[in-house]
Each structure stands twice: as C-alpha cells, then as structure tokens.
PDB file of C-alpha atoms in Angstrom:
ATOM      1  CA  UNK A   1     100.969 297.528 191.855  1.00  0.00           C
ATOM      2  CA  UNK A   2     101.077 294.022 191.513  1.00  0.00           C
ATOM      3  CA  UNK A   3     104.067 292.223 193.183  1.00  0.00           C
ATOM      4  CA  UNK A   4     106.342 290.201 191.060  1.00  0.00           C
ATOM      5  CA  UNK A   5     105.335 286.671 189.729  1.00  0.00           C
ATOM      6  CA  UNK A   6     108.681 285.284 190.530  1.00  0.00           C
ATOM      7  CA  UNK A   7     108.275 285.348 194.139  1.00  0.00           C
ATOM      8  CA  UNK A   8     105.808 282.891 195.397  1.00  0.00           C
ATOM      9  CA  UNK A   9     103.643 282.519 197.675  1.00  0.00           C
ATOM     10  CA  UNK A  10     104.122 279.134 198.912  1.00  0.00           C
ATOM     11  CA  UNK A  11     106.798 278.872 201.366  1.00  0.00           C
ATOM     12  CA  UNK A  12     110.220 278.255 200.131  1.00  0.00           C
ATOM     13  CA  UNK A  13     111.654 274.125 200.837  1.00  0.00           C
ATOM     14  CA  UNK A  14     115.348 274.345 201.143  1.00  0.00           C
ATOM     15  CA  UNK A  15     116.512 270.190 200.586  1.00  0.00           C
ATOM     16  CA  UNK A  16     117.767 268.652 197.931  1.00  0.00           C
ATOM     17  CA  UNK A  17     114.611 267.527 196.863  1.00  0.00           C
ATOM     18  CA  UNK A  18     113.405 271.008 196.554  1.00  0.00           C
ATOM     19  CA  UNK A  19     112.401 272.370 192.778  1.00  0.00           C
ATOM     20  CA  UNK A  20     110.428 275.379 190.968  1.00  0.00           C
ATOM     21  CA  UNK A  21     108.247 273.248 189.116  1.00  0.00           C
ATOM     22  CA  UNK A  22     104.943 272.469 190.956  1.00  0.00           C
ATOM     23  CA  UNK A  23     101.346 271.432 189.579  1.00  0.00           C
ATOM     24  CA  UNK A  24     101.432 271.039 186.133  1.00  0.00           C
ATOM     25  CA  UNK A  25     103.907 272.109 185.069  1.00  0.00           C
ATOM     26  CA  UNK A  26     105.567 269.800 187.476  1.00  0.00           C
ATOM     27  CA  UNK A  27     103.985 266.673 185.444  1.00  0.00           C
ATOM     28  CA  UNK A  28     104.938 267.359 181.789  1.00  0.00           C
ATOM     29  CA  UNK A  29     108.868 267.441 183.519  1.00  0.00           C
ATOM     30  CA  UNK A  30     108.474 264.652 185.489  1.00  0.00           C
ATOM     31  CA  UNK A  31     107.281 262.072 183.051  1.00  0.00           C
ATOM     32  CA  UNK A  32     108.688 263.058 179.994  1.00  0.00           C
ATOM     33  CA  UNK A  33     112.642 261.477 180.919  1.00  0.00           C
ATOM     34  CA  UNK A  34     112.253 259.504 178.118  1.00  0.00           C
ATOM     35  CA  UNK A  35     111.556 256.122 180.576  1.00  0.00           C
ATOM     36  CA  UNK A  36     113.457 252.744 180.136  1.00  0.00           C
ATOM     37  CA  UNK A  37     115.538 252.080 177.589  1.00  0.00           C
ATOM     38  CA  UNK A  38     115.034 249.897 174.819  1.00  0.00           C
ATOM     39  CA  UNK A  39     115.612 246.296 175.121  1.00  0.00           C
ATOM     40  CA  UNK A  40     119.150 245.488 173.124  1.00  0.00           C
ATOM     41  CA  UNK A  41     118.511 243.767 169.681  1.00  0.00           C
ATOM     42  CA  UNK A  42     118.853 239.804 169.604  1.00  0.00           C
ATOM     43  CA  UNK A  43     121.692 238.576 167.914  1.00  0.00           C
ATOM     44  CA  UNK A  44     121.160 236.520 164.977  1.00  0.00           C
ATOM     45  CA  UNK A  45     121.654 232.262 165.276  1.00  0.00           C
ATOM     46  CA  UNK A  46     124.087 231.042 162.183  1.00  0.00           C
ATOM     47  CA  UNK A  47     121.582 229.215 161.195  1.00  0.00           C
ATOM     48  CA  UNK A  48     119.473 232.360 160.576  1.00  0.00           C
ATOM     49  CA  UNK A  49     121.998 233.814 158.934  1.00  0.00           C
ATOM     50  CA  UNK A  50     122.488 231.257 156.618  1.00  0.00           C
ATOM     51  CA  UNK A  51     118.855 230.967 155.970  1.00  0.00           C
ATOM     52  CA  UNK A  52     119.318 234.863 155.037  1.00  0.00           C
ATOM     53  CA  UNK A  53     122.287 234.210 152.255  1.00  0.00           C
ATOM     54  CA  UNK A  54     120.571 231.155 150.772  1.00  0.00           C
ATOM     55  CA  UNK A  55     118.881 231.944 147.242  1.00  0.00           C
ATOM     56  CA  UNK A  56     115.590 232.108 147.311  1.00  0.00           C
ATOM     57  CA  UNK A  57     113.152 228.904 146.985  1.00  0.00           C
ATOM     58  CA  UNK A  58     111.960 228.055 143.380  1.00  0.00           C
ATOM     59  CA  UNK A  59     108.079 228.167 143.806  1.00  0.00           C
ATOM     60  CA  UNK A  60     106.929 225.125 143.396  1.00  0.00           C
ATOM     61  CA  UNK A  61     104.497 224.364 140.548  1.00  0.00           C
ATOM     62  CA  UNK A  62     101.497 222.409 140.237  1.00  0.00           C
ATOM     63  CA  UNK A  63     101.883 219.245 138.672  1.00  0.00           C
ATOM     64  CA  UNK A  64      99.901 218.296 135.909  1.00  0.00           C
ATOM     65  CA  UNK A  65      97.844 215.259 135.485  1.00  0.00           C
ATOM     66  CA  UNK A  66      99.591 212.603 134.086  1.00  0.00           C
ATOM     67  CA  UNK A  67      97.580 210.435 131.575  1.00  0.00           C
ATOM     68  CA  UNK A  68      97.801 206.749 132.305  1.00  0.00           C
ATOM     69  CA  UNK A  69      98.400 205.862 128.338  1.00  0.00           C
ATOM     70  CA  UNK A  70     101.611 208.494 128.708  1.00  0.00           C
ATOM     71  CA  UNK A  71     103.481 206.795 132.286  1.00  0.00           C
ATOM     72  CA  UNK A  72     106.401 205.585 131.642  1.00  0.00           C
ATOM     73  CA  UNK A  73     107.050 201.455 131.874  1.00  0.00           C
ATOM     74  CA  UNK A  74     110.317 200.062 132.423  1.00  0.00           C
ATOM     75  CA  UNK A  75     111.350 196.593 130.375  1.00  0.00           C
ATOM     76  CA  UNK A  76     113.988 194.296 130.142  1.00  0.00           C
ATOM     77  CA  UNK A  77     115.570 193.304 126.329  1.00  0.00           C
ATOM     78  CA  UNK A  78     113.967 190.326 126.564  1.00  0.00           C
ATOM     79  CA  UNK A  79     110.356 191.268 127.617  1.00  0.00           C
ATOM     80  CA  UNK A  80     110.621 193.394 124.951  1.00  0.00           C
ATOM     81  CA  UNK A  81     111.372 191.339 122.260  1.00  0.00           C
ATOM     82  CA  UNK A  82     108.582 188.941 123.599  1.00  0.00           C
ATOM     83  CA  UNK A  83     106.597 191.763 123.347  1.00  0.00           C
ATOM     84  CA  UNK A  84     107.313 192.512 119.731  1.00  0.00           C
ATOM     85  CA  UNK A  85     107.079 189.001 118.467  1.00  0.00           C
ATOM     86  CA  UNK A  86     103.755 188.491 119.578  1.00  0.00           C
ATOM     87  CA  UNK A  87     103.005 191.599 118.037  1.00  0.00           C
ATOM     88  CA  UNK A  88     104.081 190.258 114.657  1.00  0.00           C
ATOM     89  CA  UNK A  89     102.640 187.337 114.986  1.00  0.00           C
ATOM     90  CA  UNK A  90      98.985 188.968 116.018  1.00  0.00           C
ATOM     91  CA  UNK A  91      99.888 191.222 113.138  1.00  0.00           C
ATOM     92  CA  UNK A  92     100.359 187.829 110.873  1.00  0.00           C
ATOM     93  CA  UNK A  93      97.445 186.059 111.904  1.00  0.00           C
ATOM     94  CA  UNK A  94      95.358 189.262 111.310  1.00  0.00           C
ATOM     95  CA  UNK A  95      96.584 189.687 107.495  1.00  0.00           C
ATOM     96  CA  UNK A  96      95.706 185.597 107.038  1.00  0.00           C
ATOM     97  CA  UNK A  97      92.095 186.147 108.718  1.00  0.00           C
ATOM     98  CA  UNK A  98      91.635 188.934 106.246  1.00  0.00           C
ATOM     99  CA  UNK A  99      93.062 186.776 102.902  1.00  0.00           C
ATOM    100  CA  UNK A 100      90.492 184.009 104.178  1.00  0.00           C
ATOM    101  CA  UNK A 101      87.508 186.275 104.473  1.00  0.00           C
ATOM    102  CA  UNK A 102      88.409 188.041 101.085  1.00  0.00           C
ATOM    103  CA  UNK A 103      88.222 184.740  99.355  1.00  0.00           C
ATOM    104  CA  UNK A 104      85.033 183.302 100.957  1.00  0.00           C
ATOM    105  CA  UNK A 105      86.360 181.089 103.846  1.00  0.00           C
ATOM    106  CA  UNK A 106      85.545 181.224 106.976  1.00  0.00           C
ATOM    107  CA  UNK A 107      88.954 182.025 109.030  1.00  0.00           C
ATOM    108  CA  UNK A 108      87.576 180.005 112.428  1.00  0.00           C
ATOM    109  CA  UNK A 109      87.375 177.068 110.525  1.00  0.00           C
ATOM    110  CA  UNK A 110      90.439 176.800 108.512  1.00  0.00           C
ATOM    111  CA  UNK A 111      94.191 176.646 109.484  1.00  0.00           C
ATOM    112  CA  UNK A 112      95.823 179.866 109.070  1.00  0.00           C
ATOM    113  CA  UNK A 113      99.180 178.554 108.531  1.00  0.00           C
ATOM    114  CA  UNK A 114      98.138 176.924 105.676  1.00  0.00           C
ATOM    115  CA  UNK A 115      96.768 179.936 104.276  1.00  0.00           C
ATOM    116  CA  UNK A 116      99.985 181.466 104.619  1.00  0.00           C
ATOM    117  CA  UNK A 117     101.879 178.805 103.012  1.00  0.00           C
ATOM    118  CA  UNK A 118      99.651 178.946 100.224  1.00  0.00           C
ATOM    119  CA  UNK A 119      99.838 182.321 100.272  1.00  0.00           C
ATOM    120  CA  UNK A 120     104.024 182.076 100.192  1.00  0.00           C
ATOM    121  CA  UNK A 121     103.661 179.788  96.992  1.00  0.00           C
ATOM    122  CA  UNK A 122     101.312 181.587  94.682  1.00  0.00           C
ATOM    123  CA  UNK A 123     104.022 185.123  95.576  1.00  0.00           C
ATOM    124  CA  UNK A 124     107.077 182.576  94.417  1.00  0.00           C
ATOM    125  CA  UNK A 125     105.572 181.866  91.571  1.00  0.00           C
ATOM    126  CA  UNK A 126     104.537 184.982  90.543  1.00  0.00           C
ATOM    127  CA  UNK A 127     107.443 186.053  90.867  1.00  0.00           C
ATOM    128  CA  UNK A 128     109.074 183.359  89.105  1.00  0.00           C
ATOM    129  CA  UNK A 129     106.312 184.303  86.338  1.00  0.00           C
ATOM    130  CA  UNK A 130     107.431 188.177  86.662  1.00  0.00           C
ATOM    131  CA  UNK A 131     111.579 187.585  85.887  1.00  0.00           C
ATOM    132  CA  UNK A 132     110.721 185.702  82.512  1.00  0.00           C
ATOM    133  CA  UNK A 133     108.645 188.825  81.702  1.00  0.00           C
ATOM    134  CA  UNK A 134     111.419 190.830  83.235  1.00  0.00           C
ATOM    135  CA  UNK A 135     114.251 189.095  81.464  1.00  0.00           C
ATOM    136  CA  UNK A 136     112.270 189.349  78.214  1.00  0.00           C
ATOM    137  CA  UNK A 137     111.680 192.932  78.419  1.00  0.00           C
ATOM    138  CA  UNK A 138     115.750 193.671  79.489  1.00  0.00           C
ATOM    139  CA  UNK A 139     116.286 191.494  75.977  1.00  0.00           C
ATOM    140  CA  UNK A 140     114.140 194.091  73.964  1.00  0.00           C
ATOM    141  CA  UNK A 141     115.936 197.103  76.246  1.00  0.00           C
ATOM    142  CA  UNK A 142     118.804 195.767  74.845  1.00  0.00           C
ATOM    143  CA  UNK A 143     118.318 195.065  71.527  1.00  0.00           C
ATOM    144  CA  UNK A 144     116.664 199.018  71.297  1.00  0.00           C
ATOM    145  CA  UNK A 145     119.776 200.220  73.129  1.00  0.00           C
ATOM    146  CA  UNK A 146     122.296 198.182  70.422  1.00  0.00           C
ATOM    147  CA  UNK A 147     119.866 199.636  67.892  1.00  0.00           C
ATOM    148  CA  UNK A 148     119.969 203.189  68.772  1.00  0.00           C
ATOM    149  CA  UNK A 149     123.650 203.130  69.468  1.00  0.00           C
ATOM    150  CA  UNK A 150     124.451 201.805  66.320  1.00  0.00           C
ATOM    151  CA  UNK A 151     122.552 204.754  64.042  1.00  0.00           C
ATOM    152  CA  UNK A 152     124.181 207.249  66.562  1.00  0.00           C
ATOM    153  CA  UNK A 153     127.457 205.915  65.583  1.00  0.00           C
ATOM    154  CA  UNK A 154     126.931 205.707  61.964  1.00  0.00           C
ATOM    155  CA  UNK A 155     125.611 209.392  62.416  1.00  0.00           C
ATOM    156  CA  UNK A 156     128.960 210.622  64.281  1.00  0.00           C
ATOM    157  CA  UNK A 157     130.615 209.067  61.423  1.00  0.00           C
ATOM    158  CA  UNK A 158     128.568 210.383  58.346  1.00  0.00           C
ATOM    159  CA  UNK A 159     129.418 213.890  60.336  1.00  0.00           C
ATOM    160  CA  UNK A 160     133.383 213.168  60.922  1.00  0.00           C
ATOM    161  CA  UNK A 161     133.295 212.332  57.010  1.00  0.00           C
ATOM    162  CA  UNK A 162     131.557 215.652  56.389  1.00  0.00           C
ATOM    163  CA  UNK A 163     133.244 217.811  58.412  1.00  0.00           C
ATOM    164  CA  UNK A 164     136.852 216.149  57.001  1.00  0.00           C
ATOM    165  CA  UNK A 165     135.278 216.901  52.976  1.00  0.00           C
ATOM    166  CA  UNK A 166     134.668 220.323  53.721  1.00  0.00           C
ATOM    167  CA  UNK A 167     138.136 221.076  55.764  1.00  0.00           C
ATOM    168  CA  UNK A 168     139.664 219.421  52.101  1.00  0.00           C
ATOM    169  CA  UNK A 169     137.238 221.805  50.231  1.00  0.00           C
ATOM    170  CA  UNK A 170     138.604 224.584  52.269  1.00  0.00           C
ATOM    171  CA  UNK A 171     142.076 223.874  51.642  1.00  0.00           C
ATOM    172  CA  UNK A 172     142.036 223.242  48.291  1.00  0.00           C
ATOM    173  CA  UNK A 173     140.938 226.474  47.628  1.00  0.00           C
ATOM    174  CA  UNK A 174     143.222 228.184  50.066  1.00  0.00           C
ATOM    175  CA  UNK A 175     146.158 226.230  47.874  1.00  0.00           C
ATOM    176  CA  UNK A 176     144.893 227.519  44.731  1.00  0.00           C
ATOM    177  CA  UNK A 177     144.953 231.345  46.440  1.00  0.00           C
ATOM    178  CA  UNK A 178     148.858 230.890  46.978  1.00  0.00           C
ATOM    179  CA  UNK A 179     148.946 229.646  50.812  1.00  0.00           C
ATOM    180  CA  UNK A 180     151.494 228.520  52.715  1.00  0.00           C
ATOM    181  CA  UNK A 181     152.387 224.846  52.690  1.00  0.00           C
ATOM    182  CA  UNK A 182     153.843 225.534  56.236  1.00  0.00           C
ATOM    183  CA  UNK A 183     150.924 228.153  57.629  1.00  0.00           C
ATOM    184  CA  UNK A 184     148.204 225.875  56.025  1.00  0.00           C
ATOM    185  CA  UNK A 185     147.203 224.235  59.139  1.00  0.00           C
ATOM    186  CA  UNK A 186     146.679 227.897  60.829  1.00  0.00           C
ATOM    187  CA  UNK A 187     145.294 229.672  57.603  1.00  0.00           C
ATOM    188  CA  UNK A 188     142.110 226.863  57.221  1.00  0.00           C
ATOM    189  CA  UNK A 189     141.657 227.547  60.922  1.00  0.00           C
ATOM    190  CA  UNK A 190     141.280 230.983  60.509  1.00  0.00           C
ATOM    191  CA  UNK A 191     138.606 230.740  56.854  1.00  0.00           C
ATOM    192  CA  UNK A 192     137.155 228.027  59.233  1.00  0.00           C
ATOM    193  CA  UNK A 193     136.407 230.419  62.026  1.00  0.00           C
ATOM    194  CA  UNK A 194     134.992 232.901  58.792  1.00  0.00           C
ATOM    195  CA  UNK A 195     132.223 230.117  57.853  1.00  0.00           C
ATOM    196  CA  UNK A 196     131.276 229.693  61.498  1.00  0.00           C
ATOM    197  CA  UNK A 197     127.523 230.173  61.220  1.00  0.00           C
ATOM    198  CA  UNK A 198     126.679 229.239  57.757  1.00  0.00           C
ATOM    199  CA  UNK A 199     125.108 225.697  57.709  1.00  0.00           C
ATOM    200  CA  UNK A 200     127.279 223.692  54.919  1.00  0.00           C
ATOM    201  CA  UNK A 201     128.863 226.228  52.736  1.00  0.00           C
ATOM    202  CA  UNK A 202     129.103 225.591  49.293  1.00  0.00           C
ATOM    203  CA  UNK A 203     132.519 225.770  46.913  1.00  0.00           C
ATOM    204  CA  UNK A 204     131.200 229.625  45.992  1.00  0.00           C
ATOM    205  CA  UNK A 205     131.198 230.921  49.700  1.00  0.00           C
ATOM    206  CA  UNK A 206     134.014 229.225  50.433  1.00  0.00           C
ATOM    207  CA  UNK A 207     136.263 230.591  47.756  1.00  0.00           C
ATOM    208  CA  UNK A 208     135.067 234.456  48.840  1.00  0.00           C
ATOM    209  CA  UNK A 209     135.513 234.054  52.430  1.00  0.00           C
ATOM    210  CA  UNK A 210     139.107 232.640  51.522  1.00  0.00           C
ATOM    211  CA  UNK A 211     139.469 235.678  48.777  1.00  0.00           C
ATOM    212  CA  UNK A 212     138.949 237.767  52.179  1.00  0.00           C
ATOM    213  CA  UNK A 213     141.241 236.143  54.538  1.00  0.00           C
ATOM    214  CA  UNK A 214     143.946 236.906  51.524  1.00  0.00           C
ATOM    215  CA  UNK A 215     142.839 240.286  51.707  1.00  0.00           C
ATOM    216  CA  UNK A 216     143.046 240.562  55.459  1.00  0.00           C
ATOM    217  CA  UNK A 217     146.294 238.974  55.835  1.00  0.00           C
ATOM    218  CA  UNK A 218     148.377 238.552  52.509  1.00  0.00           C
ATOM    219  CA  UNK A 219     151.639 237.607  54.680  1.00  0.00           C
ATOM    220  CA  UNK A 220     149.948 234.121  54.793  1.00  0.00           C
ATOM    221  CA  UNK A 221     149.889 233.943  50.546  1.00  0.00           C
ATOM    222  CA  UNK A 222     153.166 234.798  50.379  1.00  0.00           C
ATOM    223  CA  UNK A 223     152.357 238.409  49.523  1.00  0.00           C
ATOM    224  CA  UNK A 224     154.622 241.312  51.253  1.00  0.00           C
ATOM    225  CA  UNK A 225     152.981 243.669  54.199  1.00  0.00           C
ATOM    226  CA  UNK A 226     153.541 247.026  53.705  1.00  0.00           C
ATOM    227  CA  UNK A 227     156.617 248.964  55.803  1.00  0.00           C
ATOM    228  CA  UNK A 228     154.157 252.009  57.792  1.00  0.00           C
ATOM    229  CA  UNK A 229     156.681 254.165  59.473  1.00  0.00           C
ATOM    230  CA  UNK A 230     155.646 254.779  63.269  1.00  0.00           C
ATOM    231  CA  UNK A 231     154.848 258.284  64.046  1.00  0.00           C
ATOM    232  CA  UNK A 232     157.755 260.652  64.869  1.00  0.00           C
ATOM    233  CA  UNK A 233     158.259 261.880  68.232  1.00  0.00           C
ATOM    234  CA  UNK A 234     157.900 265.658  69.234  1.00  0.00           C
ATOM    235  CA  UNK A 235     157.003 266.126  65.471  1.00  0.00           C
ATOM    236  CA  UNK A 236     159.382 265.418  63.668  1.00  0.00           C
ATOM    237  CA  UNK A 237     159.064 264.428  60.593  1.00  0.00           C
ATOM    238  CA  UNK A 238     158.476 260.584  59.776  1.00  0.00           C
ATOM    239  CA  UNK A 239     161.599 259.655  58.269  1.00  0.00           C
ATOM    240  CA  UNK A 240     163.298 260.830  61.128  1.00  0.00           C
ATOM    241  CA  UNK A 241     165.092 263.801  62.159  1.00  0.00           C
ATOM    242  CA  UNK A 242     166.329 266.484  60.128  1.00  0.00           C
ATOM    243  CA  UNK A 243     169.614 266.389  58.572  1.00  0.00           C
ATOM    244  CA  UNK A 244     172.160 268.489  60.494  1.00  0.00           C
ATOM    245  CA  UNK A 245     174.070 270.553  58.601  1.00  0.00           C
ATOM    246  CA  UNK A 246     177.328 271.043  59.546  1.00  0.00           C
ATOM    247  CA  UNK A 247     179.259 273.745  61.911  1.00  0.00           C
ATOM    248  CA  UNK A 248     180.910 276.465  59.860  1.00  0.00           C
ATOM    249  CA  UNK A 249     184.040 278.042  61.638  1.00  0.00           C
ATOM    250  CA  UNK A 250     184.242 282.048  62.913  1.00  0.00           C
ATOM    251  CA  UNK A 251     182.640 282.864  59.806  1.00  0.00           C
ATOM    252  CA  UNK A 252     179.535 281.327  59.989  1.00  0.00           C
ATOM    253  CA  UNK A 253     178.548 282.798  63.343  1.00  0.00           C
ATOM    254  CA  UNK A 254     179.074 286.010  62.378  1.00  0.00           C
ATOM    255  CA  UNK A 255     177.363 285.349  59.138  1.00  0.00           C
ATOM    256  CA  UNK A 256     174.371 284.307  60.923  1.00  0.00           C
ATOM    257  CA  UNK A 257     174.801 286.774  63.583  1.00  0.00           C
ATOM    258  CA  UNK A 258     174.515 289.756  61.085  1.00  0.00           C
ATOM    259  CA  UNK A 259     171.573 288.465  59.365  1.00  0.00           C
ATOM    260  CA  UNK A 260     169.751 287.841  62.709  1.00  0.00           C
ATOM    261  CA  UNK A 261     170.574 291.862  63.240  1.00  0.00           C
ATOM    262  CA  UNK A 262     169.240 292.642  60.073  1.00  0.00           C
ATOM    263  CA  UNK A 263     165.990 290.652  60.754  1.00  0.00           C
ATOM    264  CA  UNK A 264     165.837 292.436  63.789  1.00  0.00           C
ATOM    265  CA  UNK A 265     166.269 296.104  62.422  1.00  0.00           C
ATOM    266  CA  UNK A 266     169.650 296.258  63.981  1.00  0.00           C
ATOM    267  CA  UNK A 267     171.557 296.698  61.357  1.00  0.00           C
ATOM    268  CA  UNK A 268     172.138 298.080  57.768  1.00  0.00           C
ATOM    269  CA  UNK A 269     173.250 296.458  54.447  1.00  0.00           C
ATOM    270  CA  UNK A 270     175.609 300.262  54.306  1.00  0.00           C
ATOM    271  CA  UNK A 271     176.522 299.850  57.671  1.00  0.00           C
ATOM    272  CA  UNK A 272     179.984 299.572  57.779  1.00  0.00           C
TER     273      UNK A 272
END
C-alpha cells in the first residue's frame, strides 16, 4: 500500500521561514509577486499642455516660383508720372518716325518736332476744310427736314378737313332722320363708331348705317320705346295680381262651404 503523498519525506523545518513549496514548484511562487512597481507617470509642464490645446499647425505649402516680370515694384507719384511721360513722349516720337518713313524721309536726318508741327497744321486745316462741308450738309438736313415737315403738316390738315366733311355728312343725314338737336353730339358718335372700318364711306352707306342706328334706338329720333312689362313674380300674371274679390258675410262661407262638400261627395243637392 503506498503511504500517503502528503507526508514527506524530507524532514519537517519548523521557523518562520519554513514552507510546503520546494523545487519547482517553489520557483513559479517565488518569482511570480508581480516585482516592482511601476514608475509613477510624469506630470505634464504648462507649457506642454498648452502645446496640447493649441490648434493644429497649417502645413506649410511650397511656394511657387515667382516670375521676375510679375514682382511687385514700389513707386512714388512722382516717379511715376516721370515714368509715364517719357512713355508718351517715346510713344510720340515713334508715331513721327513712322509719318517720316511713310512719306520717304529719312527720320535720323530730319527734326521730328517739325514733323509734328506739320503734322498739327495739315489736321487743323482739314478740319477747318471738314466744318464747311459739315455746315453745308446740316443746311441741306435742314432744308429736307423744313421740307418734309411742311407736306406732313399740309397732310394732317387735308385729313382734319376730311375727317370734319364727313362728321357734317354724317350729321346732316342724322338731321334729316329726325335727331335730336340736344343728343346730336352723342347720336354721330354712335353712326361714327357704325362706319368704323369702312375706308371713306360714301352719302349711300352713310344714310343706311344711320337708317339702323334709328332702328336700334328710336328714343334718339324722337320716336317712343315701347312699355315691356317685367315678368311677374311667383307667376302671376303680368299685369299684376289678381283682383280680389271681396269678403261676403256668414253667407258666403257657408255658400262655399257646401259646394266644397258637394265637390267632395259629401253632400246632396236633396239633402236637407
């Protein structure tokens, strides 16, 4: 029988020191006490903290080459209205070396200022030349304006006179259909409205289209309109309502009252 594994064979140590764990097992007790702690965490420096809050750094990107004609040049007012004259006056001289070589001289041997002032001349009195052609022409505007006003003018009058003959014609014959003196005015508006569209009427369709306004509206010729009765309410008749006849005494309603029986079946003619 084996003996039991709890009792040893070693001898026991009785000390404070003394254990059960010996050989191996003795190792994975020993060095497995988790060791030294951890060192504590450093504390952040305000200035790292700061550095922590601040936004983040735009990246920075790469320039571009700047081209020499494009850098920017600071001047003064007055350099750069030096600058400008001479530009004109390079600009000046060029146009007068250009006028000499166009007309056959040679512009290193000649003074350019004269050709300018030569120049200035022959423009002053061209264009002395070009107002007397100017003025003359404005003369014959004229006269063609005065012209053409003058037939539009006799025109609008030829067409006044026309259009004050026909409203005559018109009235005339509204005079001879019986109008009224005082509705005359009104009554030649109206047959003028009626010839709208017909390029100067003649005395023939102007009498029938005044023989129709007559016809339309005879009030206006002195003639009478005729009296049409509205239509009755609840139909009744047109002339109004039926005459009423008048309440009998005691005998009428029994009158009526024995007829309605005998209408009815109700009673006899022998009925007492």
């Amino acid at each position: 029988m084996r003996r039991p594994a709890q009792h040893h064979s070693i001898p026991a140590i009785h000390s404070a020191w003394a254990h059960p764990y010996t050989g191996v097992p003795a190792l994975g007790v020993f060095y497995n006490d988790g060791g030294n702690p951890p060192a504590p965490a450093q504390v952040p420096t305000p200035a790292e903290v700061a550095a922590r809050t601040a936004p983040p750094a735009a990246p920075q990107v790469p320039q571009t080459p700047v081209d020499p004609d494009d850098a920017k040049v600071t001047f003064t007012q007055r350099r750069l209205n030096t600058i400008m004259r001479d530009e004109k006056e390079e600009g000046r001289r060029a146009a007068l070396r250009a006028i000499a070589e166009s007309a056959g001289l040679d512009p290193d041997q000649i003074d350019l200022d004269q050709v300018g002032k030569l120049v200035k001349e022959a423009g002053e009195a061209n264009r002395q030349r070009m107002t007397e052609v100017e003025r003359r022409e404005a003369d014959t505007q004229a006269a063609a304006d005065a012209a053409a006003q003058q037939v539009a003018d006799a025109e609008q009058k030829a067409a006044t006179a026309q259009a004050l003959a026909f409203e005559a014609q018109q009235q005339m014959a509204l005079i001879r259909l019986g109008a009224n003196p005082d509705d005359l005015a009104d009554v030649t508006a109206l047959l003028r409205n009626d010839l709208q569209g017909i390029d100067q009427p003649t005395e023939e369709q102007i009498r029938e289209k005044a023989e129709a306004l007559k016809a339309r509206r005879p009030a206006d010729f002195g003639g009478t309109i005729p009296q049409t009765l509205p239509p009755a309410p609840g139909g009744a008749p047109a002339g109004g309502p039926p005459p009423r006849t008048p309440a009998g005494g005691k005998d009428a309603i029994k009158a009526a009252a024995e007829a309605r029986a005998r209408s009815m079946g109700l009673r006899t003619d022998n009925a007492a």
